[in-house]
Each structure stands twice: as C-alpha cells, then as structure tokens.
Amino acid sequence: MSIAFIDLQAQRQALEPGLTKALQKVLDRGDFIQGQEVREFELALAQFCGADHVISCANGTDALTLVGMAEGLGVGDAVFVPAFTFVATAEAFSILGATPYFVDVDPRTFNMDTESLKAGIVDAKAKGLTPKMVVGVDLFGQPADYQSLAVVSKAENLILVADAAQGLGATLHSKSVVEYVDYTTTSFFPAKPLGCYGDGGAVLCKDAEKASLLKSLAQHGKGQQKYDNVRIGLNSRLDTLQAAVLLQKLNVFPGELKTRQDVSQRYFEALKSKVETPFVLDGAVSSWAQYTLKLDNRNAFQSTLKEKGIPTAVYYPMPLNQQTGYKNDPVVPGGVPVSDGLARQVISLPMHAYMPDKVQDFIIEEVLKAL
Ligand SMILES: *Cc1c(COP(=O)(O)O)cnc(C)c1O
C-alpha cells in the first residue's frame, strides 16, 4: 500500500475528464495571460467566500505583499505576525522595508495570541516603530481568533489581515473569515486546501477603491492608459491555465471540505484518548489543511511510521524569529515560548479528501502503535 501525504493524483482522477477538457480549451484559444477563466474564477471565488472583490495574483506571498503595498507600508512600520507560521507571512512585508514584529501563539489553536499581540504593540511603540498591521494566520486550516484580534486592531487603528493560505473554506461562527478582516489573502500552491498545478494566489476585500488599487498594483501599477503606469507595481498574475484548473477544483471544493472534516473526525475519535488531538476554537470550522499532533518523541514516531510507509511532515521545525534572515527583527518581550515548544513537538499526519477508510484505518493503527 502506497500512502500519500496529500493525494493529488486521486483528486485528478476524480476531476477527469472535465479537467483535461478545460485545459484543452485554453490551449486551443492560446490566451494564456488574463484569459476569460481568470475573471470567471475571481467571480466564482468571490461568491464562494462572500467577498465583494477578489484580485487574483501570482502566489500567496505576493497577495500579502500587494496588501502591504496598497496600505503604503514601508520603513519604520510594524506588521504583527505570529512567530509560528510559514516564512511568507513575514517575508512579504520585509521586502517592502517594513518590520515584521513576532508575537506568540496560543498553545491550543497554534494561532496568534491576542494578549501577546497587545504586549507587542506596546513594545513596538517603545522601540520607535509605527504599528500598522496585524496578520492573523489560519494555521493548518483553523481561522485565527479574528473577533478578538479585531477588537485590538480597531482600538489601535491597525489594518487586520487574514493570511488564509491554509484556511480557505474555513468558517468562524458560520461566516467566512472575509467578514472579520480588512483583507484576506490566500494561496493556490498545489498542497493548499484549494490548490492549482503551479503557483497562484488572491486577495479578497470589501473596499472597491482598495480593490482597484490592488488590481493596478498586481499589473505593473497600470492606470487608465495601457502604457501610462501610474504607480510602482508588480508583475503578479494568475495565469489562465491555473484559473481553469481552479474553476474545476472549486466545483468539488465544498464536498472536499466536508470529507476533510470526516477524515479529521475519524482521527479524533481514534486518537483522542491517547494523544492531544487538534483543538478547534468554539464556533470555528477548520478546512483541515493539516492534522497536527504534539509529541515529545516526534523523531522516533516519525521514523517508525516511515518504516511502515506512512509519510508525515513537520510544519514548522523553527519559529521565524530564530531563522537567520529574521533573527534581527523584534520579538515580544519574554519571547515566544509557545512557538518554541510547538516547533519541537508538532507533526502532521496524512490529510486529504481522497483517503479510503481502509488506508486511514491502517494509519490510525500504526499511529497508536508508535505513540
Ligand atoms: C503557503 C503559505 C503562504 C505563501 O503562499 P505561496 O503561494 O507559496 O506564496 C503564505 N502564508 C502561509 C501561512 C502559507 O502556508
């Protein structure tokens, strides 16, 4: 039995023959840049998420950078990000000259800790930085606690962003995260819950003016006339072939989210008495990008499963504030002990919507033996 960590081939088989037909259509037309599927996908995603505006772009990192550009971030501006996330959450703002400020996460949800954020805002001001933006990350698919992050952001006049690269399709109190924040960004990297066959990303927002600014920024800062670029922008586009793939995948996405929920529930029932299973915030529904355990004997556990042919992954073995490129950026007073601990303990099990019960039973059996 060969077990995939994320089974993209099984998904592809389920999407055929429609997928190949959709790609063939683009190949025959040859409008590889800004073809009609790009706009169709933006509209379909807006409808799915209840967003007023969707601006597609080249990847999830650019989506964050575009938001930073739209808000004019630069030198001296602080962007509060969790220390326990993928590097892009900080990188996107460092590249603009702004300062990522690392705050700690909640030990149960692994998402930004509001108390740590508050302490960080006070400290950033004392350090002479100007607090500008808070980026909550929907780590492993679970929405950050946007209700409490919104209270702090509002009181401090900060822009609130959801980095939903892993959390597309998740909800908080039955509402999409776009309802709670100023901007939502996402990624269509193949392994994300909604992935394409290459790179892709999008920004979702409510404000029409910001949406047209973002659109211009993603296309070299273009203005009304094609060759009069009115601002400095990026070349950041979702290409037509990827949009065609995403339109096909978005059709089955609601069903996949439900199946991911079922897979996570089976893990939960089988493992809850033996190990700390993922905690889901009251009112939150995760998109289950990952199913992640915390184990003190992680390395031994990982090699035991590997011998049985069961792939696992460690997201992330090092918090951002310890990484070489970021170790000079500010960290909340007292450091980020929860992030440090998680980096030593976390391990994710195979998780996707095409896992046969038989395969999951085998994984569970071996996990219980290896614990
Ligand atoms: C994947 C990811 C990104 C970046 O997305 P890309 O499309 O790979 O640029 C940003 N933030 C988080 C939390 C991610 O997991």
mmCIF file of C-alpha atoms and ligand atoms in Angstrom:
data_model
loop_
_atom_site.group_PDB
_atom_site.id
_atom_site.type_symbol
_atom_site.label_atom_id
_atom_site.label_comp_id
_atom_site.label_asym_id
_atom_site.label_seq_id
_atom_site.Cartn_x
_atom_site.Cartn_y
_atom_site.Cartn_z
ATOM 1 C CA MET A 1 0.000 0.000 0.000
ATOM 2 C CA SER A 2 1.470 3.348 -1.048
ATOM 3 C CA ILE A 3 0.208 6.193 1.092
ATOM 4 C CA ALA A 4 0.276 9.841 0.025
ATOM 5 C CA PHE A 5 0.575 12.732 2.472
ATOM 6 C CA ILE A 6 -1.740 14.697 0.162
ATOM 7 C CA ASP A 7 -3.149 12.648 -2.722
ATOM 8 C CA LEU A 8 -3.279 14.991 -5.716
ATOM 9 C CA GLN A 9 -3.366 12.096 -8.193
ATOM 10 C CA ALA A 10 -6.564 10.654 -6.706
ATOM 11 C CA GLN A 11 -8.092 14.112 -6.882
ATOM 12 C CA ARG A 12 -7.044 14.480 -10.519
ATOM 13 C CA GLN A 13 -8.706 11.181 -11.445
ATOM 14 C CA ALA A 14 -11.897 12.362 -9.777
ATOM 15 C CA LEU A 15 -11.805 15.589 -11.820
ATOM 16 C CA GLU A 16 -11.361 13.913 -15.200
ATOM 17 C CA PRO A 17 -12.421 14.184 -17.973
ATOM 18 C CA GLY A 18 -13.592 17.753 -17.215
ATOM 19 C CA LEU A 19 -10.159 18.905 -16.128
ATOM 20 C CA THR A 20 -8.370 17.932 -19.338
ATOM 21 C CA LYS A 21 -11.192 19.423 -21.407
ATOM 22 C CA ALA A 22 -10.919 22.715 -19.534
ATOM 23 C CA LEU A 23 -7.156 22.826 -20.097
ATOM 24 C CA GLN A 24 -7.564 21.883 -23.761
ATOM 25 C CA LYS A 25 -9.913 24.826 -24.256
ATOM 26 C CA VAL A 26 -7.261 27.252 -23.021
ATOM 27 C CA LEU A 27 -4.549 25.564 -25.109
ATOM 28 C CA ASP A 28 -6.720 25.849 -28.213
ATOM 29 C CA ARG A 29 -7.504 29.515 -27.634
ATOM 30 C CA GLY A 30 -3.973 30.402 -26.567
ATOM 31 C CA ASP A 31 -4.896 33.318 -24.291
ATOM 32 C CA PHE A 32 -2.520 32.262 -21.560
ATOM 33 C CA ILE A 33 -2.431 35.621 -19.765
ATOM 34 C CA GLN A 34 -5.666 37.186 -18.466
ATOM 35 C CA GLY A 35 -7.865 34.793 -20.434
ATOM 36 C CA GLN A 36 -11.545 34.540 -19.607
ATOM 37 C CA GLU A 37 -11.141 31.835 -16.931
ATOM 38 C CA VAL A 38 -9.210 34.281 -14.736
ATOM 39 C CA ARG A 39 -12.183 36.592 -14.358
ATOM 40 C CA GLU A 40 -14.582 33.635 -14.120
ATOM 41 C CA PHE A 41 -12.555 32.198 -11.276
ATOM 42 C CA GLU A 42 -12.343 35.526 -9.435
ATOM 43 C CA LEU A 43 -16.118 35.834 -9.569
ATOM 44 C CA ALA A 44 -16.666 32.219 -8.510
ATOM 45 C CA LEU A 45 -14.267 32.575 -5.574
ATOM 46 C CA ALA A 46 -15.892 35.863 -4.519
ATOM 47 C CA GLN A 47 -19.239 34.121 -4.477
ATOM 48 C CA PHE A 48 -17.893 31.100 -2.587
ATOM 49 C CA CYS A 49 -16.289 33.275 0.134
ATOM 50 C CA GLY A 50 -18.915 36.013 0.216
ATOM 51 C CA ALA A 51 -16.235 38.536 -0.732
ATOM 52 C CA ASP A 52 -17.089 41.728 -2.589
ATOM 53 C CA HIS A 53 -13.824 41.758 -4.539
ATOM 54 C CA VAL A 54 -11.268 39.132 -5.497
ATOM 55 C CA ILE A 55 -7.964 40.104 -7.083
ATOM 56 C CA SER A 56 -6.054 37.079 -8.313
ATOM 57 C CA CYS A 57 -2.256 37.191 -8.344
ATOM 58 C CA ALA A 58 0.822 35.026 -8.843
ATOM 59 C CA ASN A 59 1.071 33.417 -5.382
ATOM 60 C CA GLY A 60 0.085 33.768 -1.731
ATOM 61 C CA THR A 61 3.266 35.635 -0.847
ATOM 62 C CA ASP A 62 2.552 38.308 -3.462
ATOM 63 C CA ALA A 63 -1.012 38.535 -2.159
ATOM 64 C CA LEU A 64 0.378 39.668 1.205
ATOM 65 C CA THR A 65 2.933 41.990 -0.402
ATOM 66 C CA LEU A 66 0.199 43.572 -2.533
ATOM 67 C CA VAL A 67 -1.825 44.276 0.619
ATOM 68 C CA GLY A 68 1.241 45.884 2.197
ATOM 69 C CA MET A 69 1.736 47.999 -0.943
ATOM 70 C CA ALA A 70 -1.940 49.004 -1.032
ATOM 71 C CA GLU A 71 -1.577 50.262 2.537
ATOM 72 C CA GLY A 72 1.676 52.045 1.760
ATOM 73 C CA LEU A 73 3.827 50.102 4.236
ATOM 74 C CA GLY A 74 7.483 50.960 4.414
ATOM 75 C CA VAL A 75 10.460 51.635 6.670
ATOM 76 C CA GLY A 76 9.537 52.100 10.338
ATOM 77 C CA ASP A 77 6.148 50.394 10.051
ATOM 78 C CA ALA A 78 5.480 47.366 12.241
ATOM 79 C CA VAL A 79 3.449 44.400 10.995
ATOM 80 C CA PHE A 80 2.486 41.986 13.788
ATOM 81 C CA VAL A 81 2.789 38.366 12.711
ATOM 82 C CA PRO A 82 2.816 35.081 14.626
ATOM 83 C CA ALA A 83 6.284 33.579 15.091
ATOM 84 C CA PHE A 84 4.863 30.131 14.289
ATOM 85 C CA THR A 85 3.932 30.271 10.602
ATOM 86 C CA PHE A 86 5.379 29.859 7.112
ATOM 87 C CA VAL A 87 8.086 32.404 6.273
ATOM 88 C CA ALA A 88 5.968 34.203 3.660
ATOM 89 C CA THR A 89 3.812 35.818 6.372
ATOM 90 C CA ALA A 90 6.833 37.929 7.403
ATOM 91 C CA GLU A 91 8.826 37.976 4.156
ATOM 92 C CA ALA A 92 6.032 39.717 2.247
ATOM 93 C CA PHE A 93 6.419 42.811 4.442
ATOM 94 C CA SER A 94 10.200 42.699 4.973
ATOM 95 C CA ILE A 95 10.568 43.044 1.206
ATOM 96 C CA LEU A 96 8.738 46.404 1.439
ATOM 97 C CA GLY A 97 11.137 47.656 4.106
ATOM 98 C CA ALA A 98 8.567 47.266 6.888
ATOM 99 C CA THR A 99 9.398 45.393 10.104
ATOM 100 C CA PRO A 100 7.744 42.068 10.905
ATOM 101 C CA TYR A 101 7.165 42.002 14.657
ATOM 102 C CA PHE A 102 6.894 38.480 16.072
ATOM 103 C CA VAL A 103 4.225 37.644 18.639
ATOM 104 C CA ASP A 104 3.455 34.310 20.255
ATOM 105 C CA VAL A 105 0.638 31.883 19.527
ATOM 106 C CA ASP A 106 -1.997 30.128 21.617
ATOM 107 C CA PRO A 107 -0.851 26.647 22.740
ATOM 108 C CA ARG A 108 -4.177 25.037 21.819
ATOM 109 C CA THR A 109 -5.080 26.641 18.492
ATOM 110 C CA PHE A 110 -1.470 27.431 17.369
ATOM 111 C CA ASN A 111 -2.834 30.804 16.155
ATOM 112 C CA MET A 112 -1.949 34.357 17.183
ATOM 113 C CA ASP A 113 -2.343 35.028 20.902
ATOM 114 C CA THR A 114 -4.231 38.286 21.452
ATOM 115 C CA GLU A 115 -2.506 39.028 24.782
ATOM 116 C CA SER A 116 0.890 38.608 23.165
ATOM 117 C CA LEU A 117 -0.236 40.937 20.364
ATOM 118 C CA LYS A 118 -1.214 43.601 22.907
ATOM 119 C CA ALA A 119 2.192 43.359 24.601
ATOM 120 C CA GLY A 120 3.861 43.562 21.199
ATOM 121 C CA ILE A 121 2.035 46.748 20.226
ATOM 122 C CA VAL A 122 3.187 48.487 23.430
ATOM 123 C CA ASP A 123 6.758 47.309 22.896
ATOM 124 C CA ALA A 124 6.842 48.221 19.186
ATOM 125 C CA LYS A 125 5.841 51.811 20.033
ATOM 126 C CA ALA A 126 8.522 51.937 22.736
ATOM 127 C CA LYS A 127 11.038 50.808 20.105
ATOM 128 C CA GLY A 128 10.036 53.724 17.875
ATOM 129 C CA LEU A 129 8.127 51.664 15.319
ATOM 130 C CA THR A 130 4.717 52.684 13.980
ATOM 131 C CA PRO A 131 2.184 49.854 14.404
ATOM 132 C CA LYS A 132 0.289 49.494 11.113
ATOM 133 C CA MET A 133 -0.996 45.987 10.511
ATOM 134 C CA VAL A 134 -1.909 42.706 12.203
ATOM 135 C CA VAL A 135 -1.725 39.484 10.191
ATOM 136 C CA GLY A 136 -3.624 36.573 11.685
ATOM 137 C CA VAL A 137 -2.692 33.236 10.121
ATOM 138 C CA ASP A 138 -5.225 30.410 9.762
ATOM 139 C CA LEU A 139 -2.649 27.822 10.624
ATOM 140 C CA PHE A 140 -3.365 24.263 9.472
ATOM 141 C CA GLY A 141 -6.801 25.444 8.301
ATOM 142 C CA GLN A 142 -8.223 26.847 11.517
ATOM 143 C CA PRO A 143 -9.240 30.525 11.467
ATOM 144 C CA ALA A 144 -7.361 32.747 13.887
ATOM 145 C CA ASP A 145 -9.481 34.326 16.609
ATOM 146 C CA TYR A 146 -10.449 37.264 14.398
ATOM 147 C CA GLN A 147 -13.122 38.514 16.783
ATOM 148 C CA SER A 148 -10.588 39.267 19.490
ATOM 149 C CA LEU A 149 -7.887 40.369 17.018
ATOM 150 C CA ALA A 150 -10.428 42.799 15.525
ATOM 151 C CA VAL A 151 -11.107 44.402 18.915
ATOM 152 C CA VAL A 152 -7.394 45.139 19.406
ATOM 153 C CA SER A 153 -6.866 46.206 15.785
ATOM 154 C CA LYS A 154 -9.786 48.603 15.945
ATOM 155 C CA ALA A 155 -8.692 50.130 19.260
ATOM 156 C CA GLU A 156 -5.185 50.679 17.876
ATOM 157 C CA ASN A 157 -6.314 51.719 14.388
ATOM 158 C CA LEU A 158 -4.479 48.828 12.730
ATOM 159 C CA ILE A 159 -5.328 47.108 9.457
ATOM 160 C CA LEU A 160 -6.377 43.493 10.112
ATOM 161 C CA VAL A 161 -5.367 40.879 7.538
ATOM 162 C CA ALA A 162 -6.195 37.168 7.409
ATOM 163 C CA ASP A 163 -3.407 35.075 5.883
ATOM 164 C CA ALA A 164 -5.766 32.294 4.828
ATOM 165 C CA ALA A 165 -3.248 30.461 2.626
ATOM 166 C CA GLN A 166 -4.078 27.304 4.591
ATOM 167 C CA GLY A 167 -7.586 28.241 5.649
ATOM 168 C CA LEU A 168 -9.615 28.834 2.510
ATOM 169 C CA GLY A 169 -13.094 27.408 3.112
ATOM 170 C CA ALA A 170 -12.860 27.641 6.899
ATOM 171 C CA THR A 171 -15.574 29.489 8.818
ATOM 172 C CA LEU A 172 -15.966 31.311 12.113
ATOM 173 C CA HIS A 173 -19.490 31.390 13.590
ATOM 174 C CA SER A 174 -20.794 30.212 10.203
ATOM 175 C CA LYS A 175 -19.193 33.152 8.403
ATOM 176 C CA SER A 176 -16.214 33.239 6.101
ATOM 177 C CA VAL A 177 -13.163 34.975 7.613
ATOM 178 C CA VAL A 178 -13.510 37.731 4.992
ATOM 179 C CA GLU A 179 -16.330 39.087 7.180
ATOM 180 C CA TYR A 180 -13.988 39.824 10.092
ATOM 181 C CA VAL A 181 -10.988 41.465 8.443
ATOM 182 C CA ASP A 182 -9.943 44.254 6.074
ATOM 183 C CA TYR A 183 -8.144 41.918 3.692
ATOM 184 C CA THR A 184 -7.930 38.156 3.267
ATOM 185 C CA THR A 185 -5.083 36.624 1.308
ATOM 186 C CA THR A 186 -4.783 33.080 0.071
ATOM 187 C CA SER A 187 -2.530 30.741 -1.884
ATOM 188 C CA PHE A 188 -3.256 28.125 -4.530
ATOM 189 C CA PHE A 189 0.073 26.315 -4.113
ATOM 190 C CA PRO A 190 -0.721 22.674 -5.007
ATOM 191 C CA ALA A 191 -0.673 21.383 -1.412
ATOM 192 C CA LYS A 192 -3.059 24.025 -0.010
ATOM 193 C CA PRO A 193 -6.735 23.115 0.514
ATOM 194 C CA LEU A 194 -7.625 24.740 -2.825
ATOM 195 C CA GLY A 195 -4.529 24.229 -4.952
ATOM 196 C CA CYS A 196 -3.728 24.668 -8.626
ATOM 197 C CA TYR A 197 -0.976 22.984 -10.700
ATOM 198 C CA GLY A 198 1.671 25.596 -10.083
ATOM 199 C CA ASP A 199 1.677 28.884 -8.231
ATOM 200 C CA GLY A 200 -1.319 31.128 -7.675
ATOM 201 C CA GLY A 201 -2.846 33.421 -5.088
ATOM 202 C CA ALA A 202 -5.520 36.011 -4.401
ATOM 203 C CA VAL A 203 -6.509 38.951 -2.237
ATOM 204 C CA LEU A 204 -10.128 39.262 -1.089
ATOM 205 C CA CYS A 205 -11.508 42.546 0.219
ATOM 206 C CA LYS A 206 -14.647 44.619 0.766
ATOM 207 C CA ASP A 207 -13.461 48.049 -0.323
ATOM 208 C CA ALA A 208 -13.954 48.842 -4.024
ATOM 209 C CA GLU A 209 -11.231 51.512 -4.129
ATOM 210 C CA LYS A 210 -8.684 49.235 -2.492
ATOM 211 C CA ALA A 211 -9.700 46.502 -4.925
ATOM 212 C CA SER A 212 -8.943 48.647 -7.959
ATOM 213 C CA LEU A 213 -5.684 49.802 -6.364
ATOM 214 C CA LEU A 214 -4.708 46.151 -5.776
ATOM 215 C CA LYS A 215 -5.591 45.308 -9.360
ATOM 216 C CA SER A 216 -3.352 48.083 -10.627
ATOM 217 C CA LEU A 217 -0.524 47.086 -8.254
ATOM 218 C CA ALA A 218 -0.667 43.474 -9.494
ATOM 219 C CA GLN A 219 -0.284 44.686 -13.097
ATOM 220 C CA HIS A 220 2.790 46.925 -13.019
ATOM 221 C CA GLY A 221 0.858 49.833 -11.475
ATOM 222 C CA LYS A 222 -1.187 50.325 -14.603
ATOM 223 C CA GLY A 223 -3.585 53.246 -14.954
ATOM 224 C CA GLN A 224 -6.342 54.010 -17.461
ATOM 225 C CA GLN A 225 -3.990 54.064 -20.422
ATOM 226 C CA LYS A 226 -2.057 50.908 -21.134
ATOM 227 C CA TYR A 227 1.403 52.453 -21.263
ATOM 228 C CA ASP A 228 0.944 55.100 -18.591
ATOM 229 C CA ASN A 229 1.792 53.269 -15.396
ATOM 230 C CA VAL A 230 0.676 55.500 -12.565
ATOM 231 C CA ARG A 231 2.430 53.791 -9.654
ATOM 232 C CA ILE A 232 5.152 51.234 -8.941
ATOM 233 C CA GLY A 233 3.647 47.765 -9.086
ATOM 234 C CA LEU A 234 4.474 44.101 -9.508
ATOM 235 C CA ASN A 235 4.034 41.631 -12.321
ATOM 236 C CA SER A 236 1.786 39.300 -10.333
ATOM 237 C CA ARG A 237 -0.863 37.479 -12.323
ATOM 238 C CA LEU A 238 -2.712 34.198 -12.055
ATOM 239 C CA ASP A 239 -2.371 32.569 -15.465
ATOM 240 C CA THR A 240 -5.291 31.285 -17.477
ATOM 241 C CA LEU A 241 -4.359 27.594 -17.267
ATOM 242 C CA GLN A 242 -4.208 27.791 -13.466
ATOM 243 C CA ALA A 243 -7.547 29.617 -13.360
ATOM 244 C CA ALA A 244 -9.046 26.841 -15.496
ATOM 245 C CA VAL A 245 -7.734 24.231 -13.031
ATOM 246 C CA LEU A 246 -9.071 26.223 -10.085
ATOM 247 C CA LEU A 247 -12.541 26.556 -11.614
ATOM 248 C CA GLN A 248 -12.726 22.757 -11.907
ATOM 249 C CA LYS A 249 -11.436 22.280 -8.360
ATOM 250 C CA LEU A 250 -13.731 24.914 -6.860
ATOM 251 C CA ASN A 251 -16.717 22.858 -8.103
ATOM 252 C CA VAL A 252 -15.741 19.935 -5.883
ATOM 253 C CA PHE A 253 -14.251 22.020 -3.054
ATOM 254 C CA PRO A 254 -17.360 22.155 -0.803
ATOM 255 C CA GLY A 255 -17.588 18.356 -0.946
ATOM 256 C CA GLU A 256 -13.864 18.033 -0.263
ATOM 257 C CA LEU A 257 -14.151 20.280 2.787
ATOM 258 C CA LYS A 258 -16.860 18.027 4.141
ATOM 259 C CA THR A 259 -14.758 14.940 3.517
ATOM 260 C CA ARG A 260 -11.738 16.546 5.218
ATOM 261 C CA GLN A 261 -13.992 17.204 8.194
ATOM 262 C CA ASP A 262 -14.963 13.494 8.223
ATOM 263 C CA VAL A 263 -11.323 12.392 7.998
ATOM 264 C CA SER A 264 -10.384 14.682 10.893
ATOM 265 C CA GLN A 265 -13.322 13.363 12.926
ATOM 266 C CA ARG A 266 -12.145 9.767 12.422
ATOM 267 C CA TYR A 267 -8.642 10.705 13.557
ATOM 268 C CA PHE A 268 -10.141 12.486 16.560
ATOM 269 C CA GLU A 269 -12.313 9.552 17.657
ATOM 270 C CA ALA A 270 -9.488 7.059 17.281
ATOM 271 C CA LEU A 271 -6.701 9.114 18.859
ATOM 272 C CA LYS A 272 -8.300 11.407 21.441
ATOM 273 C CA SER A 273 -7.763 9.121 24.424
ATOM 274 C CA LYS A 274 -4.096 8.520 23.560
ATOM 275 C CA VAL A 275 -2.703 11.878 22.471
ATOM 276 C CA GLU A 276 -3.541 15.592 22.387
ATOM 277 C CA THR A 277 -5.615 15.980 19.199
ATOM 278 C CA PRO A 278 -6.107 19.335 17.399
ATOM 279 C CA PHE A 279 -8.226 21.792 19.355
ATOM 280 C CA VAL A 280 -10.817 23.715 17.362
ATOM 281 C CA LEU A 281 -11.948 27.101 18.634
ATOM 282 C CA ASP A 282 -15.604 27.351 19.664
ATOM 283 C CA GLY A 283 -17.600 28.328 16.561
ATOM 284 C CA ALA A 284 -14.731 27.612 14.156
ATOM 285 C CA VAL A 285 -14.755 25.105 11.308
ATOM 286 C CA SER A 286 -11.292 24.255 10.032
ATOM 287 C CA SER A 287 -10.510 23.491 6.408
ATOM 288 C CA TRP A 288 -8.050 20.903 7.777
ATOM 289 C CA ALA A 289 -5.044 21.800 5.683
ATOM 290 C CA GLN A 290 -3.114 19.667 8.176
ATOM 291 C CA TYR A 291 -3.924 17.268 11.011
ATOM 292 C CA THR A 292 -1.248 18.036 13.551
ATOM 293 C CA LEU A 293 -0.285 16.309 16.785
ATOM 294 C CA LYS A 294 2.127 17.400 19.525
ATOM 295 C CA LEU A 295 4.603 14.733 20.575
ATOM 296 C CA ASP A 296 7.690 14.768 22.766
ATOM 297 C CA ASN A 297 9.168 11.776 20.928
ATOM 298 C CA ARG A 298 8.499 13.229 17.483
ATOM 299 C CA ASN A 299 11.599 11.930 15.706
ATOM 300 C CA ALA A 300 11.182 8.327 16.851
ATOM 301 C CA PHE A 301 7.480 8.459 15.984
ATOM 302 C CA GLN A 302 8.240 9.825 12.523
ATOM 303 C CA SER A 303 10.802 7.147 11.678
ATOM 304 C CA THR A 304 8.579 4.347 12.986
ATOM 305 C CA LEU A 305 5.762 5.493 10.695
ATOM 306 C CA LYS A 306 8.156 5.953 7.809
ATOM 307 C CA GLU A 307 9.206 2.304 8.096
ATOM 308 C CA LYS A 308 5.526 1.405 7.647
ATOM 309 C CA GLY A 309 5.283 3.591 4.539
ATOM 310 C CA ILE A 310 3.304 6.361 6.240
ATOM 311 C CA PRO A 311 4.507 9.868 5.349
ATOM 312 C CA THR A 312 4.382 12.643 7.942
ATOM 313 C CA ALA A 313 5.610 16.242 7.899
ATOM 314 C CA VAL A 314 6.900 18.814 10.372
ATOM 315 C CA TYR A 315 5.377 22.273 9.905
ATOM 316 C CA TYR A 316 7.431 24.100 11.219
ATOM 317 C CA PRO A 317 10.663 22.977 12.876
ATOM 318 C CA MET A 318 11.829 26.533 13.636
ATOM 319 C CA PRO A 319 9.889 29.689 14.579
ATOM 320 C CA LEU A 320 10.506 32.648 12.266
ATOM 321 C CA ASN A 321 12.280 34.769 14.887
ATOM 322 C CA GLN A 322 15.045 32.128 15.063
ATOM 323 C CA GLN A 323 15.552 31.888 11.307
ATOM 324 C CA THR A 324 18.745 33.501 10.039
ATOM 325 C CA GLY A 325 17.050 36.047 7.791
ATOM 326 C CA TYR A 326 14.731 37.246 10.558
ATOM 327 C CA LYS A 327 16.728 36.972 13.759
ATOM 328 C CA ASN A 328 17.267 40.736 13.969
ATOM 329 C CA ASP A 329 13.547 41.520 13.817
ATOM 330 C CA PRO A 330 11.760 42.396 17.053
ATOM 331 C CA VAL A 331 10.102 39.782 19.250
ATOM 332 C CA VAL A 332 7.538 40.323 22.000
ATOM 333 C CA PRO A 333 9.080 40.830 25.496
ATOM 334 C CA GLY A 334 9.575 37.428 27.130
ATOM 335 C CA GLY A 335 9.993 35.784 23.743
ATOM 336 C CA VAL A 336 7.719 33.238 22.108
ATOM 337 C CA PRO A 337 7.895 30.147 24.369
ATOM 338 C CA VAL A 338 4.760 28.569 22.904
ATOM 339 C CA SER A 339 6.096 28.842 19.343
ATOM 340 C CA ASP A 340 9.440 27.434 20.510
ATOM 341 C CA GLY A 341 7.691 24.455 22.102
ATOM 342 C CA LEU A 342 5.474 23.761 19.099
ATOM 343 C CA ALA A 343 8.476 23.823 16.770
ATOM 344 C CA ARG A 344 9.940 20.967 18.822
ATOM 345 C CA GLN A 345 6.712 18.935 19.062
ATOM 346 C CA VAL A 346 4.448 19.253 16.037
ATOM 347 C CA ILE A 347 3.986 16.518 13.463
ATOM 348 C CA SER A 348 1.277 16.282 10.808
ATOM 349 C CA LEU A 349 -0.429 13.092 9.596
ATOM 350 C CA PRO A 350 -1.626 12.390 6.034
ATOM 351 C CA MET A 351 -4.703 14.546 5.399
ATOM 352 C CA HIS A 352 -6.721 14.964 2.222
ATOM 353 C CA ALA A 353 -10.194 14.375 0.836
ATOM 354 C CA TYR A 354 -9.424 11.179 -1.095
ATOM 355 C CA MET A 355 -8.319 8.881 1.724
ATOM 356 C CA PRO A 356 -10.051 5.483 1.649
ATOM 357 C CA ASP A 357 -11.278 4.336 5.084
ATOM 358 C CA LYS A 358 -9.012 1.286 4.796
ATOM 359 C CA VAL A 359 -5.954 3.499 4.413
ATOM 360 C CA GLN A 360 -6.934 5.703 7.310
ATOM 361 C CA ASP A 361 -7.590 2.649 9.495
ATOM 362 C CA PHE A 362 -4.072 1.426 8.735
ATOM 363 C CA ILE A 363 -2.582 4.857 9.552
ATOM 364 C CA ILE A 364 -4.509 5.018 12.824
ATOM 365 C CA GLU A 365 -3.435 1.510 13.799
ATOM 366 C CA GLU A 366 0.235 2.320 13.174
ATOM 367 C CA VAL A 367 -0.014 5.717 14.893
ATOM 368 C CA LEU A 368 -1.446 4.065 18.012
ATOM 369 C CA LYS A 369 1.383 1.512 17.999
ATOM 370 C CA ALA A 370 4.035 4.190 17.518
ATOM 371 C CA LEU A 371 2.787 6.516 20.239
HETATM 372 C C1 LIG B 1 1.802 28.771 1.646
HETATM 373 C C2 LIG B 1 1.689 29.927 2.547
HETATM 374 C C3 LIG B 1 1.935 31.245 2.115
HETATM 375 C C4 LIG B 1 2.516 31.580 0.763
HETATM 376 O O1 LIG B 1 1.891 31.082 -0.316
HETATM 377 P P1 LIG B 1 2.682 30.896 -1.722
HETATM 378 O O2 LIG B 1 1.578 30.758 -2.693
HETATM 379 O O3 LIG B 1 3.519 29.685 -1.593
HETATM 380 O O4 LIG B 1 3.480 32.136 -1.945
HETATM 381 C C5 LIG B 1 1.727 32.283 2.998
HETATM 382 N N1 LIG B 1 1.321 32.050 4.258
HETATM 383 C C6 LIG B 1 1.081 30.812 4.729
HETATM 384 C C7 LIG B 1 0.619 30.634 6.126
HETATM 385 C C8 LIG B 1 1.281 29.704 3.897
HETATM 386 O O5 LIG B 1 1.058 28.472 4.371
#
